[in-house]
CSV table of C-alpha atoms and ligand atoms in Angstrom, one decimal:
chain,number,residue,atom,x,y,z
A,13,UNK,CA,-32.5,5.4,7.1
A,14,UNK,CA,-31.1,2.8,4.8
A,15,UNK,CA,-30.9,3.7,1.0
A,16,UNK,CA,-32.3,0.9,-1.5
A,17,UNK,CA,-29.5,0.4,-4.2
A,18,UNK,CA,-28.7,-2.4,-6.3
A,19,UNK,CA,-25.5,-2.9,-4.4
A,20,UNK,CA,-26.3,-5.3,-1.6
A,21,UNK,CA,-23.9,-7.9,-1.2
A,22,UNK,CA,-25.6,-10.3,-3.4
A,23,UNK,CA,-25.2,-8.1,-6.4
A,24,UNK,CA,-21.3,-7.6,-5.7
A,25,UNK,CA,-18.8,-9.1,-8.4
A,26,UNK,CA,-17.9,-12.1,-5.8
A,27,UNK,CA,-19.6,-14.0,-3.1
A,28,UNK,CA,-18.8,-12.1,0.2
A,29,UNK,CA,-20.4,-14.4,2.4
A,30,UNK,CA,-18.0,-17.3,1.4
A,31,UNK,CA,-14.9,-14.6,1.4
A,32,UNK,CA,-15.9,-13.8,4.8
A,33,UNK,CA,-15.6,-17.1,6.1
A,34,UNK,CA,-12.0,-17.3,5.2
A,35,UNK,CA,-11.4,-14.3,7.6
A,36,UNK,CA,-12.2,-15.5,11.4
A,37,UNK,CA,-11.4,-12.2,12.7
A,38,UNK,CA,-14.3,-10.8,11.1
A,39,UNK,CA,-16.6,-12.9,13.2
A,40,UNK,CA,-14.9,-11.4,16.3
A,41,UNK,CA,-16.9,-9.2,18.9
A,42,UNK,CA,-14.9,-6.2,20.3
A,43,UNK,CA,-16.9,-6.2,23.4
A,44,UNK,CA,-19.9,-8.7,24.3
A,45,UNK,CA,-22.8,-8.7,21.7
A,46,UNK,CA,-20.8,-5.6,19.3
A,47,UNK,CA,-19.6,-7.4,16.2
A,48,UNK,CA,-16.2,-5.8,14.7
A,49,UNK,CA,-16.8,-3.7,11.6
A,50,UNK,CA,-13.3,-3.6,10.4
A,51,UNK,CA,-12.7,-0.2,8.2
A,52,UNK,CA,-9.4,0.1,8.7
A,53,UNK,CA,-8.1,-1.8,5.6
A,54,UNK,CA,-5.7,1.1,4.3
A,55,UNK,CA,-3.6,0.7,7.4
A,56,UNK,CA,-3.4,-2.9,7.4
A,57,UNK,CA,-5.8,-5.7,5.8
A,58,UNK,CA,-6.9,-8.9,7.5
A,59,UNK,CA,-5.5,-12.2,6.7
A,60,UNK,CA,-7.4,-15.4,5.2
A,61,UNK,CA,-7.1,-18.6,6.9
A,62,UNK,CA,-5.0,-19.8,3.8
A,63,UNK,CA,-2.3,-17.2,4.6
A,64,UNK,CA,-2.3,-18.1,8.4
A,65,UNK,CA,-2.2,-21.6,7.7
A,66,UNK,CA,0.6,-21.4,5.1
A,67,UNK,CA,3.0,-20.2,8.1
A,68,UNK,CA,1.8,-22.4,10.5
A,69,UNK,CA,2.3,-25.1,8.1
A,70,UNK,CA,5.9,-23.7,7.1
A,71,UNK,CA,7.1,-23.8,10.6
A,72,UNK,CA,5.8,-27.0,11.3
A,73,UNK,CA,6.7,-29.2,8.5
A,74,UNK,CA,9.6,-27.3,6.7
A,75,UNK,CA,11.6,-24.5,8.7
A,76,UNK,CA,15.1,-24.2,7.9
A,77,UNK,CA,17.6,-21.2,6.9
A,78,UNK,CA,17.6,-21.0,2.9
A,79,UNK,CA,20.3,-21.0,0.4
A,80,UNK,CA,23.5,-23.1,0.2
A,81,UNK,CA,21.9,-25.6,2.7
A,82,UNK,CA,22.4,-29.2,1.5
A,83,UNK,CA,19.9,-30.8,3.8
A,84,UNK,CA,16.2,-31.6,2.9
A,85,UNK,CA,14.5,-29.0,5.0
A,86,UNK,CA,16.6,-26.4,3.7
A,87,UNK,CA,16.1,-27.4,0.0
A,88,UNK,CA,12.8,-27.3,0.4
A,89,UNK,CA,12.5,-24.0,2.2
A,90,UNK,CA,14.7,-22.2,-0.5
A,91,UNK,CA,12.2,-23.5,-3.2
A,92,UNK,CA,9.5,-22.3,-1.5
A,93,UNK,CA,10.9,-18.7,-0.8
A,94,UNK,CA,12.0,-18.5,-4.4
A,95,UNK,CA,9.0,-20.0,-5.6
A,96,UNK,CA,7.2,-16.9,-4.4
A,97,UNK,CA,9.3,-14.9,-6.3
A,98,UNK,CA,8.3,-16.1,-9.1
A,99,UNK,CA,4.7,-15.8,-8.4
A,100,UNK,CA,4.9,-12.1,-7.3
A,101,UNK,CA,6.8,-11.3,-10.5
A,102,UNK,CA,3.6,-13.2,-12.3
A,103,UNK,CA,1.4,-10.9,-10.2
A,104,UNK,CA,2.5,-7.3,-11.6
A,105,UNK,CA,3.8,-8.5,-14.9
A,106,UNK,CA,7.4,-8.3,-14.0
A,107,UNK,CA,9.5,-9.7,-17.0
A,108,UNK,CA,11.9,-11.6,-14.6
A,109,UNK,CA,11.6,-13.2,-11.2
A,110,UNK,CA,14.9,-11.7,-10.3
A,111,UNK,CA,13.5,-8.2,-10.1
A,112,UNK,CA,11.5,-9.1,-7.2
A,113,UNK,CA,13.5,-8.0,-4.1
A,114,UNK,CA,12.3,-9.0,-0.7
A,115,UNK,CA,12.0,-6.0,1.9
A,116,UNK,CA,10.1,-5.8,5.1
A,117,UNK,CA,7.6,-3.3,3.6
A,118,UNK,CA,7.1,-0.4,1.3
A,119,UNK,CA,9.0,2.0,3.7
A,120,UNK,CA,12.1,-0.1,3.4
A,121,UNK,CA,11.5,-0.5,-0.5
A,122,UNK,CA,11.9,3.3,-0.7
A,123,UNK,CA,14.8,3.8,1.7
A,124,UNK,CA,16.4,0.9,-0.6
A,125,UNK,CA,16.0,2.9,-3.6
A,126,UNK,CA,17.0,6.3,-2.1
A,127,UNK,CA,20.3,4.7,-0.6
A,128,UNK,CA,21.1,2.2,-3.3
A,129,UNK,CA,19.9,3.9,-6.6
A,130,UNK,CA,19.6,7.7,-5.3
A,131,UNK,CA,23.6,7.7,-3.6
A,132,UNK,CA,24.7,6.3,-7.1
A,133,UNK,CA,23.1,8.2,-9.3
A,134,UNK,CA,22.0,11.6,-7.8
A,135,UNK,CA,24.2,14.4,-7.6
A,136,UNK,CA,23.9,17.8,-6.2
A,137,UNK,CA,21.3,20.2,-8.1
A,138,UNK,CA,19.5,16.9,-9.4
A,139,UNK,CA,15.9,17.3,-9.1
A,140,UNK,CA,13.3,14.6,-7.5
A,141,UNK,CA,9.9,15.3,-8.1
A,142,UNK,CA,7.5,14.0,-5.3
A,143,UNK,CA,3.9,15.2,-4.5
A,144,UNK,CA,2.2,16.7,-1.7
A,145,UNK,CA,-0.1,13.5,-1.4
A,146,UNK,CA,2.6,11.2,-0.5
A,147,UNK,CA,2.8,9.1,2.6
A,148,UNK,CA,5.8,10.1,4.7
A,149,UNK,CA,7.5,7.1,3.6
A,150,UNK,CA,7.8,8.8,0.0
A,151,UNK,CA,9.2,12.1,1.5
A,152,UNK,CA,11.5,11.4,4.5
A,153,UNK,CA,14.1,9.3,2.5
A,154,UNK,CA,14.3,11.9,0.1
A,155,UNK,CA,14.7,14.6,2.5
A,156,UNK,CA,17.6,12.6,4.5
A,157,UNK,CA,19.1,12.1,0.7
A,158,UNK,CA,18.8,15.7,0.1
A,159,UNK,CA,20.5,17.2,3.2
A,160,UNK,CA,23.7,14.4,2.6
A,161,UNK,CA,23.7,15.2,-1.0
A,162,UNK,CA,22.2,18.5,-1.9
A,163,UNK,CA,19.4,17.3,-4.4
A,164,UNK,CA,16.4,19.4,-5.0
A,165,UNK,CA,12.8,18.1,-3.8
A,166,UNK,CA,10.0,19.3,-6.0
A,167,UNK,CA,6.6,18.8,-5.1
A,168,UNK,CA,3.5,18.5,-7.4
A,169,UNK,CA,0.7,20.5,-5.5
A,170,UNK,CA,-2.6,18.9,-4.3
A,171,UNK,CA,-5.6,20.7,-5.5
A,172,UNK,CA,-8.6,21.3,-3.1
A,173,UNK,CA,-10.3,18.0,-4.2
A,174,UNK,CA,-7.5,16.0,-3.4
A,175,UNK,CA,-6.1,15.3,-7.1
A,176,UNK,CA,-2.7,16.5,-8.4
A,177,UNK,CA,-2.3,19.9,-10.1
A,178,UNK,CA,-0.9,18.6,-13.6
A,179,UNK,CA,-0.5,22.0,-15.1
A,180,UNK,CA,2.1,22.4,-12.0
A,181,UNK,CA,3.2,18.9,-13.0
A,182,UNK,CA,4.2,19.8,-16.6
A,183,UNK,CA,6.0,22.8,-15.3
A,184,UNK,CA,8.1,21.3,-12.4
A,185,UNK,CA,9.1,18.1,-14.7
A,186,UNK,CA,12.0,19.1,-16.6
A,187,UNK,CA,15.7,18.4,-17.8
A,188,UNK,CA,16.9,18.4,-14.4
A,189,UNK,CA,14.3,15.8,-13.2
A,190,UNK,CA,16.2,12.7,-12.4
A,191,UNK,CA,13.6,10.7,-10.6
A,192,UNK,CA,9.7,11.2,-10.0
A,193,UNK,CA,8.5,9.2,-7.1
A,194,UNK,CA,4.6,9.2,-6.5
A,195,UNK,CA,2.2,7.2,-4.7
A,196,UNK,CA,-0.5,5.5,-7.2
A,197,UNK,CA,-3.2,6.4,-4.7
A,198,UNK,CA,-3.3,8.4,-1.6
A,199,UNK,CA,-4.1,6.7,1.6
A,200,UNK,CA,-5.2,9.9,3.5
A,201,UNK,CA,-7.9,10.8,0.7
A,202,UNK,CA,-8.1,7.9,-1.6
A,203,UNK,CA,-7.3,9.9,-4.6
A,204,UNK,CA,-6.1,8.1,-7.8
A,205,UNK,CA,-3.2,9.3,-9.0
A,206,UNK,CA,-3.2,9.9,-13.0
A,207,UNK,CA,0.1,7.9,-13.5
A,208,UNK,CA,0.3,7.6,-17.1
A,209,UNK,CA,0.3,11.4,-17.5
A,210,UNK,CA,2.9,11.9,-15.0
A,211,UNK,CA,4.9,8.8,-16.3
A,212,UNK,CA,5.0,10.4,-19.8
A,213,UNK,CA,6.0,13.5,-18.6
A,214,UNK,CA,8.9,11.8,-16.6
A,215,UNK,CA,10.1,9.9,-19.2
A,216,UNK,CA,9.8,12.5,-21.9
A,217,UNK,CA,12.6,14.3,-19.6
A,218,UNK,CA,14.5,10.7,-19.4
A,219,UNK,CA,13.6,10.6,-15.3
A,220,UNK,CA,13.7,7.2,-13.5
A,221,UNK,CA,10.2,6.6,-12.0
A,222,UNK,CA,9.3,4.9,-8.7
A,223,UNK,CA,5.9,4.1,-7.8
A,224,UNK,CA,4.5,3.6,-4.3
A,225,UNK,CA,2.0,0.8,-5.0
A,226,UNK,CA,1.2,0.5,-1.1
A,227,UNK,CA,-2.4,1.4,-1.8
A,228,UNK,CA,-2.7,0.2,-5.4
A,229,UNK,CA,-1.0,-3.7,-5.6
A,230,UNK,CA,-3.6,-4.8,-2.9
A,231,UNK,CA,-6.8,-2.8,-4.8
A,232,UNK,CA,-6.4,-3.2,-8.3
A,233,UNK,CA,-4.5,-4.7,-11.4
A,234,UNK,CA,-1.0,-3.2,-11.7
A,235,UNK,CA,1.4,-4.3,-14.5
A,236,UNK,CA,4.7,-2.5,-14.5
A,237,UNK,CA,5.4,-3.4,-17.8
A,238,UNK,CA,2.3,-1.2,-19.2
A,239,UNK,CA,2.9,1.4,-17.0
A,240,UNK,CA,6.4,1.7,-18.3
A,241,UNK,CA,7.7,2.5,-14.6
A,242,UNK,CA,11.2,1.4,-13.1
A,243,UNK,CA,10.4,0.7,-9.8
A,244,UNK,CA,7.5,-0.3,-7.4
A,245,UNK,CA,7.2,-0.6,-3.8
A,246,UNK,CA,4.6,-2.4,-1.8
A,247,UNK,CA,3.6,-4.2,1.5
A,248,UNK,CA,2.7,-7.6,2.3
A,249,UNK,CA,0.5,-6.8,5.2
A,250,UNK,CA,-2.1,-4.5,3.4
A,251,UNK,CA,-2.9,-7.2,0.7
A,252,UNK,CA,-4.0,-10.0,3.0
A,253,UNK,CA,0.1,-11.2,3.7
A,254,UNK,CA,1.5,-11.1,6.5
A,255,UNK,CA,3.4,-8.4,8.4
A,256,UNK,CA,7.0,-7.6,8.1
A,257,UNK,CA,7.2,-8.6,4.1
A,258,UNK,CA,7.4,-6.1,1.4
A,259,UNK,CA,8.6,-6.0,-2.4
A,260,UNK,CA,10.6,-3.7,-4.3
A,261,UNK,CA,10.4,-4.6,-7.9
A,262,UNK,CA,12.9,-2.7,-10.0
A,263,UNK,CA,14.2,-3.1,-13.6
A,264,UNK,CA,16.7,-5.7,-14.0
A,265,UNK,CA,19.4,-3.5,-15.7
A,266,UNK,CA,18.9,-0.9,-12.7
A,267,UNK,CA,19.3,-3.1,-10.0
A,268,UNK,CA,22.4,-4.8,-11.4
A,269,UNK,CA,24.0,-1.3,-11.8
A,270,UNK,CA,22.9,-0.3,-8.4
A,271,UNK,CA,25.2,-1.0,-5.0
A,272,UNK,CA,24.0,-3.0,-2.3
A,273,UNK,CA,21.6,-1.5,0.3
A,274,UNK,CA,23.1,-3.5,3.5
A,275,UNK,CA,26.1,-5.5,3.9
A,276,UNK,CA,26.4,-9.1,5.3
A,277,UNK,CA,25.5,-12.6,4.9
A,278,UNK,CA,23.8,-13.8,1.5
A,279,UNK,CA,24.5,-10.8,-0.5
A,280,UNK,CA,28.3,-11.6,-1.2
A,281,UNK,CA,30.3,-13.6,-3.6
A,282,UNK,CA,33.4,-13.3,-1.9
A,283,UNK,CA,34.6,-12.0,1.4
A,284,UNK,CA,38.3,-11.5,2.2
A,285,UNK,CA,39.1,-9.5,5.3
A,286,UNK,CA,40.3,-6.9,2.8
A,287,UNK,CA,37.3,-6.6,0.5
A,288,UNK,CA,34.1,-8.1,-0.7
A,289,UNK,CA,32.7,-9.1,-4.2
A,290,UNK,CA,28.5,-8.8,-4.4
A,291,UNK,CA,26.3,-11.5,-5.5
A,292,UNK,CA,23.8,-11.1,-8.2
A,293,UNK,CA,20.6,-9.7,-7.8
A,294,UNK,CA,18.4,-10.3,-6.0
A,295,UNK,CA,20.3,-11.7,-3.4
A,296,UNK,CA,22.7,-8.5,-3.3
A,297,UNK,CA,19.7,-6.8,-2.1
A,298,UNK,CA,18.7,-9.7,0.8
A,299,UNK,CA,21.5,-9.2,3.4
A,300,UNK,CA,21.0,-11.7,6.1
A,301,UNK,CA,18.3,-14.4,6.8
A,302,UNK,CA,15.0,-13.0,5.2
A,303,UNK,CA,11.5,-13.2,6.6
A,304,UNK,CA,11.0,-16.9,4.7
A,305,UNK,CA,7.7,-17.5,6.3
A,306,UNK,CA,6.6,-13.8,5.3
A,307,UNK,CA,7.4,-14.5,1.6
A,308,UNK,CA,5.3,-17.8,1.7
A,309,UNK,CA,2.4,-16.3,3.1
A,310,UNK,CA,2.8,-13.1,0.7
A,311,UNK,CA,2.7,-16.0,-2.1
A,312,UNK,CA,-0.6,-17.4,-0.8
A,313,UNK,CA,-2.0,-14.0,-0.3
A,314,UNK,CA,-1.2,-13.3,-4.0
A,315,UNK,CA,-3.0,-16.6,-5.0
A,316,UNK,CA,-6.0,-15.6,-3.0
A,317,UNK,CA,-6.3,-12.2,-4.8
A,318,UNK,CA,-5.4,-13.5,-8.2
A,319,UNK,CA,-8.3,-16.3,-7.7
A,320,UNK,CA,-10.8,-13.6,-7.1
A,321,UNK,CA,-9.0,-11.4,-9.9
A,322,UNK,CA,-8.2,-7.9,-9.3
A,323,UNK,CA,-10.5,-6.4,-11.4
A,324,UNK,CA,-13.2,-7.9,-9.5
A,325,UNK,CA,-11.8,-6.6,-6.3
A,326,UNK,CA,-11.7,-3.0,-7.9
A,327,UNK,CA,-15.4,-3.3,-9.4
A,328,UNK,CA,-16.4,-4.5,-5.5
A,329,UNK,CA,-14.7,-1.7,-4.0
A,330,UNK,CA,-16.3,0.7,-6.2
A,331,UNK,CA,-19.7,-0.4,-5.6
A,332,UNK,CA,-18.9,-0.4,-1.7
A,333,UNK,CA,-17.1,3.4,-1.6
A,334,UNK,CA,-20.1,4.8,-4.3
A,335,UNK,CA,-22.6,3.1,-1.6
A,336,UNK,CA,-20.5,4.8,1.3
A,337,UNK,CA,-20.1,8.2,-0.5
A,338,UNK,CA,-24.2,8.3,-0.6
A,339,UNK,CA,-25.2,7.2,2.7
A,340,UNK,CA,-22.5,9.4,4.2
A,341,UNK,CA,-23.7,12.8,2.6
A,342,UNK,CA,-26.9,12.1,4.7
A,343,UNK,CA,-25.0,12.2,8.0
A,344,UNK,CA,-25.6,15.5,9.4
A,345,UNK,CA,-22.7,17.5,9.9
A,346,UNK,CA,-20.4,15.2,7.6
A,347,UNK,CA,-18.2,16.2,5.3
A,348,UNK,CA,-16.1,14.4,2.8
A,349,UNK,CA,-12.5,15.3,1.6
A,350,UNK,CA,-11.7,14.3,-2.2
A,351,UNK,CA,-13.5,13.7,-5.3
A,352,UNK,CA,-17.1,12.6,-4.9
A,353,UNK,CA,-17.3,10.2,-7.5
A,354,UNK,CA,-16.2,6.6,-6.5
A,355,UNK,CA,-14.7,6.1,-9.9
A,356,UNK,CA,-12.3,8.4,-9.5
A,357,UNK,CA,-10.9,7.2,-5.9
A,358,UNK,CA,-9.9,4.1,-4.1
A,359,UNK,CA,-11.9,2.6,-1.3
A,360,UNK,CA,-10.7,5.1,1.3
A,361,UNK,CA,-12.9,8.0,2.5
A,362,UNK,CA,-11.7,10.7,4.4
A,363,UNK,CA,-14.2,13.1,6.4
A,364,UNK,CA,-15.0,15.1,9.4
A,365,UNK,CA,-18.0,15.4,11.5
A,366,UNK,CA,-18.5,19.1,12.3
A,367,UNK,CA,-17.7,20.2,15.8
A,368,UNK,CA,-16.2,16.9,16.6
A,369,UNK,CA,-12.7,16.0,16.9
A,370,UNK,CA,-11.8,13.1,14.4
A,371,UNK,CA,-10.2,11.3,17.6
A,372,UNK,CA,-13.5,11.5,19.7
A,373,UNK,CA,-15.4,10.0,16.5
A,374,UNK,CA,-13.1,7.3,16.1
A,375,UNK,CA,-13.7,6.5,19.9
A,376,UNK,CA,-17.3,6.5,19.6
A,377,UNK,CA,-17.3,4.4,16.9
A,378,UNK,CA,-15.2,1.8,18.4
A,379,UNK,CA,-17.7,1.5,21.2
A,380,UNK,CA,-20.0,0.5,18.2
A,381,UNK,CA,-17.6,-1.9,17.3
A,382,UNK,CA,-16.6,0.2,13.9
A,383,UNK,CA,-13.1,0.3,13.5
A,384,UNK,CA,-11.8,3.3,11.5
A,385,UNK,CA,-8.4,5.2,11.5
A,386,UNK,CA,-8.2,9.0,12.6
A,387,UNK,CA,-5.3,11.4,12.8
A,388,UNK,CA,-2.8,12.5,10.0
A,389,UNK,CA,-2.3,8.8,8.3
A,390,UNK,CA,1.4,9.7,8.1
A,391,UNK,CA,0.4,12.2,5.4
A,392,UNK,CA,0.9,15.4,7.4
A,393,UNK,CA,1.4,17.9,4.1
A,394,UNK,CA,-2.0,16.7,3.0
A,395,UNK,CA,-3.6,17.6,6.4
A,396,UNK,CA,-1.7,21.0,5.9
A,397,UNK,CA,-3.0,21.7,2.4
A,398,UNK,CA,-6.6,20.6,3.6
A,399,UNK,CA,-6.0,23.2,7.0
A,400,UNK,CA,-7.3,20.7,9.2
A,401,UNK,CA,-5.1,18.5,12.0
A,402,UNK,CA,-6.4,15.2,11.2
A,403,UNK,CA,-9.4,13.4,9.8
A,404,UNK,CA,-11.6,10.5,10.4
A,405,UNK,CA,-11.1,7.7,7.8
A,406,UNK,CA,-12.8,4.6,6.6
A,407,UNK,CA,-11.2,2.4,4.3
A,408,UNK,CA,-12.8,-1.0,2.6
A,409,UNK,CA,-11.3,-4.0,1.3
A,410,UNK,CA,-12.6,-7.1,-0.5
A,411,UNK,CA,-14.8,-8.8,2.3
A,412,UNK,CA,-16.7,-5.5,3.2
A,413,UNK,CA,-20.4,-5.3,3.0
A,414,UNK,CA,-23.0,-2.6,2.4
A,415,UNK,CA,-24.4,-3.7,5.8
A,416,UNK,CA,-21.1,-2.7,7.3
A,417,UNK,CA,-21.5,0.7,5.7
A,418,UNK,CA,-24.8,1.1,7.4
A,419,UNK,CA,-23.4,0.2,10.6
A,420,UNK,CA,-20.8,2.8,9.7
A,421,UNK,CA,-23.6,5.4,9.2
A,422,UNK,CA,-25.9,4.4,12.2
A,423,UNK,CA,-22.8,4.8,14.4
A,424,UNK,CA,-21.9,8.1,13.0
A,425,UNK,CA,-25.5,9.1,13.9
A,426,UNK,CA,-25.2,8.1,17.5
A,427,UNK,CA,-21.8,9.9,17.6
A,428,UNK,CA,-24.0,13.0,16.6
A,429,UNK,CA,-26.4,12.1,19.3
A,430,UNK,CA,-23.5,11.3,21.8
A,431,UNK,CA,-22.0,14.9,21.4
A,432,UNK,CA,-25.6,16.2,21.7
A,433,UNK,CA,-25.0,18.5,18.5
A,434,UNK,CA,-28.6,18.9,17.9
A,435,UNK,CA,-28.0,17.5,14.4
B,507,PMP,N1,2.7,4.5,1.4
B,507,PMP,C1,1.5,4.3,1.1
B,507,PMP,C2,0.6,5.3,0.4
B,507,PMP,C3,0.7,3.9,2.3
B,507,PMP,O1,-0.2,3.9,2.6
B,507,PMP,C4,1.8,3.1,3.3
B,507,PMP,C5,0.8,2.6,4.6
B,507,PMP,N2,0.3,3.3,5.2
B,507,PMP,C6,3.0,3.1,3.0
B,507,PMP,C7,3.7,4.1,2.1
B,507,PMP,C8,4.1,2.4,4.2
B,507,PMP,O2,3.5,1.2,4.4
B,507,PMP,P1,4.4,0.7,5.5
B,507,PMP,O3,4.2,1.0,6.6
B,507,PMP,O4,4.2,-0.7,5.2
B,507,PMP,O5,6.1,0.5,5.0
């Protein structure tokens, strides 16, 4: 049964049919007569033709190594690469393009901070506050630093509804807190973290703040100056950009004060056999030949997102998520983790189908063309807190439609039938 809601594609904030034409992969079938319904966007997004074409064009017409080149192609490549830095700075309202460091992904961006800021500014006994809903990439680097330096890790607990316990946060964040490092949105549950409250608590104690923006930068407007944070990490591949390109934004004074993360070409000013001196930011943190085509593709992805408008994208995801929450509630045996209200979560819905292992749910859905993710979502502490080994997760992006939500619901009903649950 399909609910009649005024959230059909034609009422969504932009022209979905037109957008979908930009994503050739969305026309594909996973088997003859079985069209793809791609609902695994929290893992990675699809790429529009504009991004794909920009990479081909770069290799076809401009390819050369960047910086210090005197020939035309090198100058063009350098200008393109550096131009994207400025565009990305504008996208997150960073005051200075030099504050954009190109990395491989969110994981590398967080590791960069742990190495280059953490090793310089944290001492034994200093406290780093994280949360229980972090992706492993915002837990493991800090555990490694703890084992090396004797820093203390504190975790803001998750409440049963997938939100963070702010009373406990108030207790944990104190004079010993040197860093608050939290995600803006849980990739496992979709919970939106109350950053404003947490940042205010951390700043009142003079702590530095890192935000893991892997799930927020692709899906909502993020303004680093309005947030009043110090570092922001995000990945190109979750926001229509290529794989292998990510960003660390950091406040210029902090980046200037940090030592390099990796040593090698491009990050130096001078090298003798005895010693080396460092280039200025951002080159100091970009040792070796970077992913030039990746940065260019990410710039085009940012153009695409900016043209649609991040507020419109967020509005679309709220509408799709709201529709999905309502429709999924009618699937027999299905329970949803996290907040019941679409306004309080991102476009991520984690659920379980009673009596059927999430991996089996995922596999049956795949036979219907519906791509979701199952497992611990690189957030094992969240699974532990929920007391489940894994969940099934559907996650939406700007090209998803209510019809695709219907396809998900139909496939889940078929899954119930397939396993003979009698529901
Ligand atoms: N943090 C969050 C919240 C994420 O969702 C992800 C990706 N699932 C990451 C960090 C890691 O991103 P990447 O694998 O691109 O480094």
